Coordinates of C-alpha atoms (C1' of nucleotides) in Angstrom, one line a residue:
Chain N
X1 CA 108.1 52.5 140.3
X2 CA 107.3 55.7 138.5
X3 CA 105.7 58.3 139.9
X4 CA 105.1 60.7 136.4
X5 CA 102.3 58.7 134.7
X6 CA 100.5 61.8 134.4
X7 CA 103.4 63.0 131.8
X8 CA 102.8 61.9 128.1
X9 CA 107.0 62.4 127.7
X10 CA 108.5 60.4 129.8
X11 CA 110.6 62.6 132.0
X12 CA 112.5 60.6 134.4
X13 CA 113.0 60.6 138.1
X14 CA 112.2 58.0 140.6
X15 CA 110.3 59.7 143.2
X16 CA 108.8 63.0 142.0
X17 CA 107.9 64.0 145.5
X18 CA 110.8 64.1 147.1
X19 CA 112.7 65.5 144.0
X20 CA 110.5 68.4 144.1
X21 CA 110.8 68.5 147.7
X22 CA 114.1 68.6 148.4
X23 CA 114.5 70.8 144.8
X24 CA 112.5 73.7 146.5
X25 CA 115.0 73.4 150.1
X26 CA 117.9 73.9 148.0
X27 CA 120.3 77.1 148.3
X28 CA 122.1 79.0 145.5
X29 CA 125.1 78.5 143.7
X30 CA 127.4 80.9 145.9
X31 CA 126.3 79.2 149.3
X32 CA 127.0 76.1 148.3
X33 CA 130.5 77.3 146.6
X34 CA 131.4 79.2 150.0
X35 CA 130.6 76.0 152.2
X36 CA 133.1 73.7 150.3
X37 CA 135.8 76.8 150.5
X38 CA 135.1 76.5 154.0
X39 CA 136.0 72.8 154.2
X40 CA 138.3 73.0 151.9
X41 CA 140.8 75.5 153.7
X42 CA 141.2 73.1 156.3
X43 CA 141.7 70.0 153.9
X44 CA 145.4 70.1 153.8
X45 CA 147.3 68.2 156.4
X46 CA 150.0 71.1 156.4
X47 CA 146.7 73.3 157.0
X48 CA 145.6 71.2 159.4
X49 CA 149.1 71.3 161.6
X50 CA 149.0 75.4 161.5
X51 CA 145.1 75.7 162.3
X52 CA 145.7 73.2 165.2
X53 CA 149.1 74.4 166.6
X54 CA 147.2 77.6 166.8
X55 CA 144.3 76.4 168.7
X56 CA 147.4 75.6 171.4
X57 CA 148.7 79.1 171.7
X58 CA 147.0 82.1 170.5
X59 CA 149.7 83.5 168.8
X60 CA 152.6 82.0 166.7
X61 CA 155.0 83.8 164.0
X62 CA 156.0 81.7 161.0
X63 CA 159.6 80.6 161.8
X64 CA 157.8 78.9 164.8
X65 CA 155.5 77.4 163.3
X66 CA 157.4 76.2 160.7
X67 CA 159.5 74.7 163.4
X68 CA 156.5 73.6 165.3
X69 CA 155.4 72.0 162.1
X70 CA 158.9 70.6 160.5
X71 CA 158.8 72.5 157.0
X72 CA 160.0 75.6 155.3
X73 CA 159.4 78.6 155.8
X74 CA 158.5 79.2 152.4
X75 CA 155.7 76.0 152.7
X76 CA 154.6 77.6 155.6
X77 CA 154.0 81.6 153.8
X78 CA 152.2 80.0 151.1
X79 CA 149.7 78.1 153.3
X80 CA 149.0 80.8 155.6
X81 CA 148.4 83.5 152.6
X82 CA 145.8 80.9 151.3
X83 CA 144.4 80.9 155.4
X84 CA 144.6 84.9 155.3
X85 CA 142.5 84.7 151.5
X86 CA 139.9 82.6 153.2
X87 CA 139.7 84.5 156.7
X88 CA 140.3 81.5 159.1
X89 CA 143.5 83.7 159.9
X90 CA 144.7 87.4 161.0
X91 CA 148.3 88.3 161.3
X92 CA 150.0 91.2 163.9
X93 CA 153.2 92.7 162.5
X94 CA 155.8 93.9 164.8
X95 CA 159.3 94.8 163.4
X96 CA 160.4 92.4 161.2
X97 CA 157.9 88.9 162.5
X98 CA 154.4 88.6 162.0
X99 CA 152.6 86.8 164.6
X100 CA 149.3 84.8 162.9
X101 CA 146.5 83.8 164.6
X102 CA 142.5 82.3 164.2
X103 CA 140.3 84.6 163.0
X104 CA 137.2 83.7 165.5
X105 CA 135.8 81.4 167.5
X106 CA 134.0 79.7 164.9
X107 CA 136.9 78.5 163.4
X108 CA 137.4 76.5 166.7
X109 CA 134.2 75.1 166.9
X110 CA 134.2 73.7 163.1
X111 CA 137.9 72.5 163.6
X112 CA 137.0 70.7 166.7
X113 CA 133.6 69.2 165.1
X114 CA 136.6 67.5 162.6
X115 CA 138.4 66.6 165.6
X116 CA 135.4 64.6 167.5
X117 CA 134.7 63.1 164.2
X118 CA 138.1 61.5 163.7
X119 CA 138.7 60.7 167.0
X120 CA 135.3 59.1 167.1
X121 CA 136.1 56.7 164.4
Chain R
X1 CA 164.6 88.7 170.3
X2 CA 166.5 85.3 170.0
X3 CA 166.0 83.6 173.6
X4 CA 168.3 80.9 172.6
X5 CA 171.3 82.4 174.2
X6 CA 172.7 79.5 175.9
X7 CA 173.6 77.5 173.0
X8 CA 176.6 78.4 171.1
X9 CA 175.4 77.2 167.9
X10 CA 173.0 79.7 166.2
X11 CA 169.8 77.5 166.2
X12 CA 167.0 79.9 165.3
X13 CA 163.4 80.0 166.4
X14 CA 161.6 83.4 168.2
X15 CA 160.3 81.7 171.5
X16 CA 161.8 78.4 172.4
X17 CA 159.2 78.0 175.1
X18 CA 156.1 78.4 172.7
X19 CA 157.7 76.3 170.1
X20 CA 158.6 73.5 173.0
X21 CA 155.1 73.7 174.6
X22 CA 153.4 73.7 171.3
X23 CA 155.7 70.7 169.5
X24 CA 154.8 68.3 172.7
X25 CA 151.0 68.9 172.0
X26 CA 150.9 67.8 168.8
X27 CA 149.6 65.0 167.4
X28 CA 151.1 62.3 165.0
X29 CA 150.7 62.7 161.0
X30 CA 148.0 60.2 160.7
X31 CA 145.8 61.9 162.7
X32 CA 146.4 65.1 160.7
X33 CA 146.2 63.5 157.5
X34 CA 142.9 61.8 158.4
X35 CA 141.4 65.1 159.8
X36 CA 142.4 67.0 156.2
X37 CA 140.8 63.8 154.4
X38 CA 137.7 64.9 156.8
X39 CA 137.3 68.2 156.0
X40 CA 138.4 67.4 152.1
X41 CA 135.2 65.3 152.0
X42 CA 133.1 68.0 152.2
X43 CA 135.7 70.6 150.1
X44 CA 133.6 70.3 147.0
X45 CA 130.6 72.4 145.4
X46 CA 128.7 69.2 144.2
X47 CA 129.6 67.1 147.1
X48 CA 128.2 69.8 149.2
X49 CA 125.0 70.0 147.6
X50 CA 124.3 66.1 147.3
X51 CA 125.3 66.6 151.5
X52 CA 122.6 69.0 151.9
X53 CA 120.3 67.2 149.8
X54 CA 120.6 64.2 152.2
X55 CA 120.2 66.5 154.9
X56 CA 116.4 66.8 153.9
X57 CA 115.7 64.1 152.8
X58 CA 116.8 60.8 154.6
X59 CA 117.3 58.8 151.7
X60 CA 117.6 59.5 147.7
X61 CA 118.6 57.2 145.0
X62 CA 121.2 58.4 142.0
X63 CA 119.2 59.7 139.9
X64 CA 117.0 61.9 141.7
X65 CA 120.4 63.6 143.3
X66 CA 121.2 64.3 140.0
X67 CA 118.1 65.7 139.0
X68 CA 118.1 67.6 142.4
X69 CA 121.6 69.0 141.9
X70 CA 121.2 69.2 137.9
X71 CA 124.1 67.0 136.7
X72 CA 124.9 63.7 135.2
X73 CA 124.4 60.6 137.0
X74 CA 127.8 59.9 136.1
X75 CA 129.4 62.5 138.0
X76 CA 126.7 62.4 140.6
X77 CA 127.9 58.5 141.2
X78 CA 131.6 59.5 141.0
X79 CA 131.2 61.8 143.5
X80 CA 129.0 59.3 145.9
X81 CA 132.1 56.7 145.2
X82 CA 134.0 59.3 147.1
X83 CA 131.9 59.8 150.1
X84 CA 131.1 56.3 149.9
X85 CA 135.0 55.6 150.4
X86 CA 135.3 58.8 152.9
X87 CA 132.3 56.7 155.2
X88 CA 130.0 60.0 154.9
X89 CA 127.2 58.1 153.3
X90 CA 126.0 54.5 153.1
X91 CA 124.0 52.8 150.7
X92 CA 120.9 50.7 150.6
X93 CA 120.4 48.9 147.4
X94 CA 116.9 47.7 146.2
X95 CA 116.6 46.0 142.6
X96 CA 118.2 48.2 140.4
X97 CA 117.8 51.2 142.1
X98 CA 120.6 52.5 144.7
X99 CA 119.5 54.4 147.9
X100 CA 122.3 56.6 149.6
X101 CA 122.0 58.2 153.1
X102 CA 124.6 60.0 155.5
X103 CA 126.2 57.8 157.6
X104 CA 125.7 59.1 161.1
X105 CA 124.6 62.2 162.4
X106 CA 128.4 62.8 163.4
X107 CA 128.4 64.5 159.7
X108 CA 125.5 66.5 160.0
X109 CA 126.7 68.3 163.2
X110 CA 130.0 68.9 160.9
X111 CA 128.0 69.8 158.2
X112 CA 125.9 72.2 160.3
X113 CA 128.8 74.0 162.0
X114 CA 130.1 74.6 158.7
X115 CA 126.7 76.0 157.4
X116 CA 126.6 78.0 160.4
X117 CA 130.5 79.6 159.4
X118 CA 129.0 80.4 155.8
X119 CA 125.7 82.1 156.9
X120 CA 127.5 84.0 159.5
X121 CA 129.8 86.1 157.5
Chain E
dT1 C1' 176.5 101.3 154.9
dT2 C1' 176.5 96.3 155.4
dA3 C1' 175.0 91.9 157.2
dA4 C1' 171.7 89.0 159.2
dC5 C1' 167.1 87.8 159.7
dA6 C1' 161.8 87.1 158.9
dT7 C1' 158.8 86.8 155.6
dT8 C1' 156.8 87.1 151.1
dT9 C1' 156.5 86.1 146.3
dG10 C1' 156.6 84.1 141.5
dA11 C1' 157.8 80.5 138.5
dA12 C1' 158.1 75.7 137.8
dC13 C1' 156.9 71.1 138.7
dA14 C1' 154.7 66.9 139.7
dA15 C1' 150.5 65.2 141.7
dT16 C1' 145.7 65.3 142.4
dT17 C1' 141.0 66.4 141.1
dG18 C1' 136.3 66.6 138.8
dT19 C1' 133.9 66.1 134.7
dT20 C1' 132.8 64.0 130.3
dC21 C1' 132.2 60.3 127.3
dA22 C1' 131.7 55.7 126.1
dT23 C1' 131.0 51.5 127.8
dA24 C1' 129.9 47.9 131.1
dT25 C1' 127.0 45.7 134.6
dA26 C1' 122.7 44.6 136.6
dT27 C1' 117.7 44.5 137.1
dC28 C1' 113.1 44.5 135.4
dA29 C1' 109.3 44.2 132.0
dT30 C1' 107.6 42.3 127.8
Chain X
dA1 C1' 115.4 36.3 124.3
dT2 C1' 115.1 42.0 123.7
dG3 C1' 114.8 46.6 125.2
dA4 C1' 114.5 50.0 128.8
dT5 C1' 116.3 51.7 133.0
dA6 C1' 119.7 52.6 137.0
dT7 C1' 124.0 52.7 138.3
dA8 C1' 128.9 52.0 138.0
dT9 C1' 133.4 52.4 135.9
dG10 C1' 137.7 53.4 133.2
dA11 C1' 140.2 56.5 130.3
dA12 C1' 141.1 61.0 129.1
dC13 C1' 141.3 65.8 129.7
dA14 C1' 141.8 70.4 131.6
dA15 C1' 142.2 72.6 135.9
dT16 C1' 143.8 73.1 140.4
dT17 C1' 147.0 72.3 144.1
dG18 C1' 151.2 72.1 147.3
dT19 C1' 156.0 72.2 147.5
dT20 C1' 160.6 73.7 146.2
dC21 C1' 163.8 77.0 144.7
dA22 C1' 165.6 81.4 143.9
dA23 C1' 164.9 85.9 144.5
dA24 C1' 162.8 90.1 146.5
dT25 C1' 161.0 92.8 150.5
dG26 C1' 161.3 94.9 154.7
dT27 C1' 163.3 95.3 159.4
dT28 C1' 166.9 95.5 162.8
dA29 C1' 171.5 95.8 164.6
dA30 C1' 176.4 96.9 164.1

DNA sequence: TTAACATTTGAACAATTGTTCATATATCAT
DNA sequence: ATGATATATGAACAATTGTTCAAATGTTAA
């Protein structure tokens, strides 16, 4: 069922109307670049364990959660720089431990959107 | 600040009570595994577009995402195969052409709380 | 100062990922 | 049948990822 009959080349697509649509709706590049960082900071299960023991208590240093969590120390460091770089986390120094914990509320809501979804199935 | 001082073995952690309360809320690794396979769904630049595509328009065969998104059909119908297998989008096949849609509206509140985290910084 | 501790970092490694390309399958029209 | 079209698939490839290990910071206490 092709829609281009008006076109002598034959440019292809099956529904013109909706391609063109749905073509002018889109968003750029970056936006759609930022939205899969988003999802994809919280697509690690280790990343998954830190984000949700630190929806339980609002403030956790890394040997914890590394206990919390039942890894290294070092696993844990790596996973929360990559948190820090993409600003679902903020960290507190004092003396030698640094406390970590969610950047904002939206972070909850998002995380907790994943939660009902895969409790839900 | 070690609060461990009733056990004469040097087990470390920084605050045995956090580290109890949070360890008895959490849940199993299939759970977390699940939830990262979740967010990993959506943890890609061209999976995000063909999401939002579907977001406006209810249905959309192969092709047309591809000429939406301005790729291959090839990769487009890789990356389908992956949502397809991650239950984000169903498919509705009609002679030789293949309709997909999202699966439930479960994925566009996820999708839309996500959105809202990327407009909102 | 020295030792112990909390955390960070860089290199290395295997494992996973997304695209491309060529090819295969399936449907429709002639 | 043949050719055109729509989609799917497998292999191959570079690129990215997460962990481990060893070593480096930085802080506190003795």
């Amino acid at each position: 069922m092709k829609q281009n009959a008006t076109n002598s080349k034959s440019v292809s697509f099956i529904e013109k109307e909706k391609v063109r649509s749905v073509t002018g709706k889109m968003r750029n590049e970056r936006f759609f670049h930022d939205l899969a960082e988003t999802f994809k900071a919280m697509s690690d299960p280790t990343r998954t364990k830190i984000i949700y023991a630190l929806c339980q208590e609002e403030e956790l240093c890394v040997h914890d959660i590394a206990m919390i969590i039942g890894t290294t120390n070092s696993a844990i460091s790596h996973q929360l720089r990559t948190l820090r770089n993409m600003k679902l986390v903020r960290y507190n120094k004092v003396g030698k431990v640094t406390y970590y914990s969610l950047d904002d509320l939206h972070i909850n809501n998002l995380f907790a959107e994943g939660i009902r979804h895969v409790d839900e199935k």
